[in-house]
Amino acid sequence: MSTQPRPVYVIGAGPGGLAVAAALRARGVRVVIVEKSESVGASWRRHYDRLHLHTTRRLSALPGLAMPRRFGRWVARENVVRYLEKYAEFHDLELVTGVEVTRIEPADPATNGADGGDGADGSPQAGWTLHATGGRVMTAGAVVVATGFNHTPVIPDWPGRDAYVDTYGGVLAHAADYRNPAPYAGRDVLVVGVGNTGAEIAVDLADGGAARVRLAVRTAPHILRRSTAGWPAQRTGILVRRLPVGLVDRLGAIVGKASVPDLSAYGLPRPTAGLYSRVKQGSIPVQDVGLIDAVRAGRVEPVAAVESFDGAEVVLADGSRITPDVVIAATGYRRALEGLVGDLDVLDERGRPRTHGARTAPHAPGLYFTGFTNPISGMFRELALDARKIAKAVARTLGD
């Protein structure tokens, strides 16, 4: 290990943070992971029980350690957790748990320019200072923020939402709180949002004994078979990710019509926007893990988007009103980076990092971000690629 005076700090012990730390350690760089929970893979521990990786085991391994063959082709949530635990142990990663980093700032603002970038004498910025819970202050040679794509659950502020819960006793929960269908057996459940999470929870509820399952859809999704004749959709995503958007849209339309039945008669029409155009806007296709069959069998009923709550009723965009026993909002997450780096001018208007991977902002050298995109080629695969690139950039910078 190197003897650089200040370690590199990685914030977050999910797959992205662990991968970067292992790649840095392989290059002889001392790296410390700071994790606010008590263990690695905190978000994976909280996911619903049914969840499997939508990417293949062989294309989801992080740098330096393959996933065991016994995990199967589509790795289950609990095995992802086991893998992350083993990964930290195998690479002997230096991990501090139960500590939350709350703010990052230049290490010595007095010697830096007004923009927080190069010093007044033209020298590179002198690292970073991390402020953490318990009054901790840490100085880093570089920082990698890996707090995760799914950080803070978001439930839309629908009109009447609070009264629905507080006055009328309606049950409204975020998908982050969903574990399995057992508590919902025999109940009427509305799932809001038809991303991969909403679609899979709806199928899980239908399979698990819910009396009725409706799925509120605002924008019809692209649905892909997870695998066709043994060929995983992920490999197609890898092959097309650098092709022109229009070309991939046309190819996607052809493949969609050939492999996925038209569900328009069931309330789930084919999308009008192209597949890759939607991906570029941040909308990943839904991989079918039973949704198509459940919709065709009437076990999951697509309905219009939620517009508001009126007393004990849910008002939908088409004007209809329903009264489910439970509403589960699969309505996404915020990155929640504003408190951490909001003063550094490194976030865009939507709160996402402007730079990613091995690139850093010119006025914030040594501050890296990983895991804040949702790539069509697979999250774990891209985290592994980013980790190697970040490690190479950091090692080169510290070596200078």
PDB file of N, CA, C and O in Angstrom, residues 42 113 134 273 337 346:
ATOM      1  N   ALA A  42     -26.407  -1.689   1.841  1.00  0.00           N
ATOM      2  CA  ALA A  42     -27.603  -1.359   2.623  1.00  0.00           C
ATOM      3  C   ALA A  42     -28.854  -1.305   1.762  1.00  0.00           C
ATOM      4  O   ALA A  42     -29.919  -1.804   2.156  1.00  0.00           O
ATOM      5  N   GLY A 113      -8.682  29.513  -5.170  1.00  0.00           N
ATOM      6  CA  GLY A 113      -9.354  30.608  -5.839  1.00  0.00           C
ATOM      7  C   GLY A 113     -10.788  30.718  -5.352  1.00  0.00           C
ATOM      8  O   GLY A 113     -11.326  29.839  -4.690  1.00  0.00           O
ATOM      9  N   GLY A 134     -21.215  13.118  14.317  1.00  0.00           N
ATOM     10  CA  GLY A 134     -20.360  13.001  15.487  1.00  0.00           C
ATOM     11  C   GLY A 134     -19.255  14.030  15.534  1.00  0.00           C
ATOM     12  O   GLY A 134     -18.306  13.903  16.312  1.00  0.00           O
ATOM     13  N   ALA A 273     -42.997   6.963 -28.166  1.00  0.00           N
ATOM     14  CA  ALA A 273     -41.605   7.409 -28.251  1.00  0.00           C
ATOM     15  C   ALA A 273     -40.681   6.208 -28.419  1.00  0.00           C
ATOM     16  O   ALA A 273     -40.972   5.099 -27.962  1.00  0.00           O
ATOM     17  N   LEU A 337     -28.183  14.810  -3.269  1.00  0.00           N
ATOM     18  CA  LEU A 337     -26.785  15.231  -3.156  1.00  0.00           C
ATOM     19  C   LEU A 337     -26.628  16.701  -2.765  1.00  0.00           C
ATOM     20  O   LEU A 337     -25.508  17.159  -2.546  1.00  0.00           O
ATOM     21  N   VAL A 346     -21.528  21.429  -8.828  1.00  0.00           N
ATOM     22  CA  VAL A 346     -21.226  20.208  -9.578  1.00  0.00           C
ATOM     23  C   VAL A 346     -22.500  19.438  -9.938  1.00  0.00           C
ATOM     24  O   VAL A 346     -22.415  18.356 -10.523  1.00  0.00           O
TER      25      VAL A 346
END
